[in-house]
XYZ file of C-alpha atoms in Angstrom:
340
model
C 0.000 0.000 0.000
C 1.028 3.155 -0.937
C -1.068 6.572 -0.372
C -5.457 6.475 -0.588
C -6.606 8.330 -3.870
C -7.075 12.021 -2.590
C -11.093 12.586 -2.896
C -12.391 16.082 -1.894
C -16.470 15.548 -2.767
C -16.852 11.902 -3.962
C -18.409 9.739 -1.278
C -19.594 6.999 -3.974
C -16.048 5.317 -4.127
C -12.716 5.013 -3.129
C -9.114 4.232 -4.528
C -5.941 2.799 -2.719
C -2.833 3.066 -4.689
C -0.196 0.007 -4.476
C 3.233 0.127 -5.136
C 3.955 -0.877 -8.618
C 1.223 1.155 -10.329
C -2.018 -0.668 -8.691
C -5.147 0.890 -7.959
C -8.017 -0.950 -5.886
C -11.237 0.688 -6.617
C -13.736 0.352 -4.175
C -17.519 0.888 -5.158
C -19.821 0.032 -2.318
C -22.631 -2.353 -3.125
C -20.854 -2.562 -6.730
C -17.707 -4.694 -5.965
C -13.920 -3.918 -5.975
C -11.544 -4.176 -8.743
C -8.278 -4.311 -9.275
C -6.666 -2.168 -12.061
C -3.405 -3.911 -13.068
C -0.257 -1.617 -15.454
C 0.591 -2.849 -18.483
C 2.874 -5.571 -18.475
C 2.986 -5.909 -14.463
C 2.576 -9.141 -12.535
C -0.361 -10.951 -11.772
C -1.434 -10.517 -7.963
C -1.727 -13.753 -5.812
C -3.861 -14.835 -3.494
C -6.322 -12.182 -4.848
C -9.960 -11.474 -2.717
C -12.606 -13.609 -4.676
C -14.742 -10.666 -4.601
C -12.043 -8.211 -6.489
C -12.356 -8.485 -10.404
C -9.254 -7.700 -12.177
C -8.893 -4.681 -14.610
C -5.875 -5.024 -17.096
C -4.984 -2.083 -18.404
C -4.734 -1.236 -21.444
C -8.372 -0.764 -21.298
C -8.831 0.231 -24.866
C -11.987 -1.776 -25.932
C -14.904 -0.850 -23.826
C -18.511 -0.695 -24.061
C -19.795 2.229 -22.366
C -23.934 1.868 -21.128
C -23.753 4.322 -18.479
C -24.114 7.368 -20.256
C -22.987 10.030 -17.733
C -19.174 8.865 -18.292
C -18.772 9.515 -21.555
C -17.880 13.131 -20.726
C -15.914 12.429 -18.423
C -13.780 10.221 -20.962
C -14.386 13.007 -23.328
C -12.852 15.542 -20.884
C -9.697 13.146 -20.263
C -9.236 12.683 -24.546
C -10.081 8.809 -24.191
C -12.667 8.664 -26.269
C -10.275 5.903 -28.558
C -10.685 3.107 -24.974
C -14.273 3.158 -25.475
C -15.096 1.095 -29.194
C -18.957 0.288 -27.988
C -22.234 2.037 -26.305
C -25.454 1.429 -25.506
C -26.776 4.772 -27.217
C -27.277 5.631 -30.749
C -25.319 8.654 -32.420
C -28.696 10.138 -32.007
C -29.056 10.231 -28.753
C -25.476 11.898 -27.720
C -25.130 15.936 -27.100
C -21.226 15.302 -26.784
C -19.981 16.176 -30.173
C -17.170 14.153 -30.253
C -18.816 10.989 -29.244
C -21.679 12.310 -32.540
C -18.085 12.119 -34.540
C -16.302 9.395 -33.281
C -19.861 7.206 -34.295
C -20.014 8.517 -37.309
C -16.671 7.824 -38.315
C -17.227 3.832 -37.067
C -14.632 4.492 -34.259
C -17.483 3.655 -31.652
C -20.587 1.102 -32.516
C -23.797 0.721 -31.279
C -23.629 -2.398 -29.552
C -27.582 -2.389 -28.077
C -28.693 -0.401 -24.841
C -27.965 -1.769 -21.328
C -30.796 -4.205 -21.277
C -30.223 -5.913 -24.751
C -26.350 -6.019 -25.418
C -25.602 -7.396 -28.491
C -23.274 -10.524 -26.611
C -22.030 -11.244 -30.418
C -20.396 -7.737 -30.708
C -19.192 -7.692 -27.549
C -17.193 -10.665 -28.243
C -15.811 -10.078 -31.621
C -15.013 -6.462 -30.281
C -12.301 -7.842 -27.980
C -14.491 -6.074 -24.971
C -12.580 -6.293 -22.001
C -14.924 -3.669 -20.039
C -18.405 -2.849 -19.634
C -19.341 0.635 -17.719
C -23.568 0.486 -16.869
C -25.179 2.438 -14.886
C -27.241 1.754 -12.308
C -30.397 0.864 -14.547
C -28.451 -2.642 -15.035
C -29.785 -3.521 -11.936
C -32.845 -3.859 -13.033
C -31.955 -6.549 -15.401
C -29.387 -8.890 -13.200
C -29.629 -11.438 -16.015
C -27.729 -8.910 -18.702
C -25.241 -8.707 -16.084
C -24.967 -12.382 -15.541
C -24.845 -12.880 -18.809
C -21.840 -10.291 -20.208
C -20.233 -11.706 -16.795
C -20.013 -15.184 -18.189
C -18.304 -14.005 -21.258
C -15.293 -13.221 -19.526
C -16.334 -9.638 -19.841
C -16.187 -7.591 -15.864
C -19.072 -5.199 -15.584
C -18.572 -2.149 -13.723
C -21.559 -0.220 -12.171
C -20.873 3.443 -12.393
C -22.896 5.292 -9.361
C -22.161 8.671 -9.711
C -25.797 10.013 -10.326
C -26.062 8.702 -6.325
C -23.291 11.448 -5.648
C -25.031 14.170 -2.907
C -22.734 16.591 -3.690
C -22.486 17.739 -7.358
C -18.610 18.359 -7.707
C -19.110 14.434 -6.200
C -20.072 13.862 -9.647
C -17.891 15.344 -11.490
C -14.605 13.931 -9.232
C -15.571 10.212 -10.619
C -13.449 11.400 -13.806
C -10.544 10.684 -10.946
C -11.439 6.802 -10.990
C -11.163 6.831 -14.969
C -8.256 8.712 -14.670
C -6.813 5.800 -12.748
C -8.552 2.991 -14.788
C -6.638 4.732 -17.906
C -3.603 5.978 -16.448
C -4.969 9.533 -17.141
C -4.707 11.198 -13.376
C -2.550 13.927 -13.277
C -5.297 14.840 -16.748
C -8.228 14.002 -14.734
C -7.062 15.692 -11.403
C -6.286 19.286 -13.561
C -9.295 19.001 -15.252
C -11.375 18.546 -11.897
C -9.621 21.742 -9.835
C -10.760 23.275 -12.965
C -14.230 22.669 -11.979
C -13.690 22.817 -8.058
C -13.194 26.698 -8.691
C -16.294 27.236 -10.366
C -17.854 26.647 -7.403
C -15.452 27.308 -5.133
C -15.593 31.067 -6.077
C -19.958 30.884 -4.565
C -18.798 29.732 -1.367
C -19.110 32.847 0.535
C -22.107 34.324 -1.275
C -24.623 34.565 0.581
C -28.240 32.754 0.421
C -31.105 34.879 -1.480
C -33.341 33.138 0.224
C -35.266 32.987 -3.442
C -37.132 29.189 -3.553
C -36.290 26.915 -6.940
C -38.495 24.191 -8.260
C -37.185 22.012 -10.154
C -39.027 19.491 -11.640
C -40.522 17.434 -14.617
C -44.144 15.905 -15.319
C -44.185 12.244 -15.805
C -45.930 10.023 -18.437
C -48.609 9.234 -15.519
C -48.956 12.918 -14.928
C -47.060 13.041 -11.468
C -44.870 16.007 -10.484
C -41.384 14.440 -10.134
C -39.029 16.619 -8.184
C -35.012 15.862 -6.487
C -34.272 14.386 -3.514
C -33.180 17.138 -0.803
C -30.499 15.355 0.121
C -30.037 15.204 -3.757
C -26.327 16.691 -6.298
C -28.824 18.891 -7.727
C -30.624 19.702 -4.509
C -27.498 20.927 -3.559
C -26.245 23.153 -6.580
C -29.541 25.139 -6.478
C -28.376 25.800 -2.796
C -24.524 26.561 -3.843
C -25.817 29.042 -6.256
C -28.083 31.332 -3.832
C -30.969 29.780 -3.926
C -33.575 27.189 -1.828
C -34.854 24.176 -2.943
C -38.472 24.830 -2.384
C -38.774 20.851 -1.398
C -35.924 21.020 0.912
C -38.451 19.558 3.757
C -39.772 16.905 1.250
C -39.535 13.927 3.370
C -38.653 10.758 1.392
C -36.625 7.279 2.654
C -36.503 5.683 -1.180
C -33.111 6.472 -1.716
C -33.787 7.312 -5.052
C -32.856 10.725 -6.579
C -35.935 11.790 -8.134
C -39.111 11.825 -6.220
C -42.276 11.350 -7.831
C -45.264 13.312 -5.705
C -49.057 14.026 -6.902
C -49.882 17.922 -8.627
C -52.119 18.633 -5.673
C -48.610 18.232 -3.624
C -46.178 19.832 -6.312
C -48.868 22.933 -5.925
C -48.864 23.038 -2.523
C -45.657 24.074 -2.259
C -44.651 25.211 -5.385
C -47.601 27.589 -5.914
C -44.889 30.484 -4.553
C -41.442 29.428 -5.757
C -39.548 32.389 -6.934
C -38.524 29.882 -9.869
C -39.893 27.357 -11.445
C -37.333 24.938 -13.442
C -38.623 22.208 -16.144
C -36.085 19.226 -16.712
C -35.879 18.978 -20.123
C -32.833 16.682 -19.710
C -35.809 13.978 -19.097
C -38.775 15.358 -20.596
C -37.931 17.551 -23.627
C -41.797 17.992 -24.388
C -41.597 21.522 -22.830
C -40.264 24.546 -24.838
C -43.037 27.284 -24.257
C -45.067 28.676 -21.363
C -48.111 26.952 -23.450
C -46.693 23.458 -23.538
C -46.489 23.432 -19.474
C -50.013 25.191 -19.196
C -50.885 22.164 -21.293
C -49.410 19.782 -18.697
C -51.484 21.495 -16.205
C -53.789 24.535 -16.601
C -53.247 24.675 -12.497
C -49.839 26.101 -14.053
C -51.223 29.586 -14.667
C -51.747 30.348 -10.679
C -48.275 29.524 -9.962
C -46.300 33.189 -9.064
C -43.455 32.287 -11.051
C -45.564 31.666 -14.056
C -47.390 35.193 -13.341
C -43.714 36.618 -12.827
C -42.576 35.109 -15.842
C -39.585 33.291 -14.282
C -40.454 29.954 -15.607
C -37.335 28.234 -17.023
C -35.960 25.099 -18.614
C -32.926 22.823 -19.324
C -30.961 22.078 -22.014
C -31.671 18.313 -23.328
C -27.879 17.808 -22.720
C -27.596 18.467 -18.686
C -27.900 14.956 -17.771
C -25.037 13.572 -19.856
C -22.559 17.106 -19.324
C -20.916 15.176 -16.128
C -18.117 17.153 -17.018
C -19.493 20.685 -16.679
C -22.203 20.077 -13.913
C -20.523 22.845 -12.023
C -21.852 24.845 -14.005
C -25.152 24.349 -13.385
C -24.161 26.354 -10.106
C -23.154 29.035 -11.630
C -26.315 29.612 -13.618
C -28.388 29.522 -10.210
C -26.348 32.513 -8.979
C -26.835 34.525 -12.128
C -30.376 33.407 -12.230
C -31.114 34.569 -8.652
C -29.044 38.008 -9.173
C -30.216 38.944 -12.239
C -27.429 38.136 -14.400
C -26.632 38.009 -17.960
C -28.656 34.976 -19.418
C -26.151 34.819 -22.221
C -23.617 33.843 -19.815
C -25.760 30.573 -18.331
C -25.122 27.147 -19.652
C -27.642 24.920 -19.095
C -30.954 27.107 -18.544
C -33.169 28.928 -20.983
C -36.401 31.338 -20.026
C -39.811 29.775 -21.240
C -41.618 32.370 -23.254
């Protein structure tokens, strides 16, 4: 053992560096693995549990959709030759690119790999999100290919720069950290330069309808809970009491109204439901919409489509609280637009 990977806002995993180049990851609830240099010797009497990541890991297929920045961000885009989403359905330009130009293929989402490709591919990783969990037999089954699955939890992060720090654990997996530790203090100081402003007091709900007409807003407790408050503002569901676990909360309209009738702000996700682009599209969610004082104040805003998979900039997200909340220039904000 040499030194513990130096985490500042990650809580989702650790990394203990050996001598010799090794790095044990530790994901809790996921499983450990072992990421082995080039050329080095094999461990012995290796923990059953601990699945062993040779490096170079240059043939992966990549399910989990909020790491693809992050390898973006780290110019590894050439490990990953596989994903589970179509060109289509990427915001990242170079990932667009690299699919277009057959670098990366569409190997079938999370829940129907194509096991075929995988195998003539070489695969020797594949990153899923947590959604694989729903379908334990996918698993199982790239598993007994020889193929070790990795379970990326980031979106379980409470703190957003938590998020963001996971490009630390590719940098190890890839022998990228002293790229992946630059580009996170880069990010750190977005947010480190709110630290001391002080709380507006001015309430943000953020939210999106779902396809069974529920309200579905964050977690208090949840990474984007906590930017609104990092940027000036209150969650308006900060009280929300909920033991799921789960990051988004799904609550009825006579509850959303209840206590977002008087948010300063109302936010639509658009990364999840894209549906919404005027005033008149939410009023056609819910008339109710039209009593609500942000919608009277005309401070009704939305998302870009492309927040969800921006891992790598979620700091900003911060940043566009504070100018929303202080009147700033909307030109300058990243990932919100004004409904009109």
């Amino acid at each position: 053992f040499d030194h513990s990977y130096p985490l500042d806002y990650a809580a989702q995993f650790s990394a203990d560096c050996y001598e010799g180049g090794y790095v044990m990851i530790d994901i809790p609830d996921a499983g450990r693995f072992l990421v082995v240099p080039e050329g080095a010797a094999e461990v012995d009497d290796l923990p059953e549990d601990v699945v062993l990541l040779r490096q170079p890991l240059d043939h992966i297929y990549l399910a989990a959709t909020s790491a693809m920045a992050l390898f973006n961000a780290i110019d590894s885009l050439d490990n990953i030759t596989m994903t589970g989403t179509q060109a289509s359905g990427w915001y990242i330009e170079n990932a667009v690119k690299a699919m277009d130009d057959g670098k990366i293929k569409f190997a079938g989402k999370y829940s129907e790999p194509d096991y075929e490709m995988l195998v003539d591919e070489d695969c020797d990783l594949a990153i899923e999100s947590t959604m694989i969990l729903h379908t334990p037999k996918v698993q199982e089954m790239i598993e007994m290919l020889d193929i070790p699955v990795f379970i990326d939890r980031s979106s379980y992060e409470s703190q957003p720069l938590g998020r963001t720090e996971w490009i630390k654990l590719y940098g190890a997996m890839l022998d990228k950290e002293e790229e992946a530790a630059d580009f996170f203090a880069n990010q750190a100081s977005i947010v480190e330069n709110l630290k001391d402003f002080q709380n507006t007091e001015k309430t943000v709900a953020f939210f999106y309808i779902n396809t069974s007409g529920a309200a579905v807003v964050r977690n208090p407790e949840d990474y984007i809970s906590n930017m609104i408050e990092l940027g000036g503002a209150r969650n308006a569901f900060r009280d929300l009491q909920d033991d799921s676990g789960k990051t988004s909360v799904p609550i009825t309209m006579e509850q959303f109204y209840d206590t977002a009738e008087d948010a300063d702000y109302l936010i639509y996700n658009a990364s999840i439901d894209s549906t919404v682009k005027t005033l008149d599209d939410l009023l056609a969610k819910d008339s109710m919409f039209a009593d609500y004082k942000a919608v009277k104040e005309g401070n009704v805003w939305t998302t870009e489509k492309s927040m969800y998979q921006a891992t790598d900039k979620i700091a900003q997200f911060t940043n566009d609280i504070n100018l929303l909340v202080t009147g700033g220039d909307p030109d300058q904000m990243v990932f919100l637009r004004k409904l009109s």
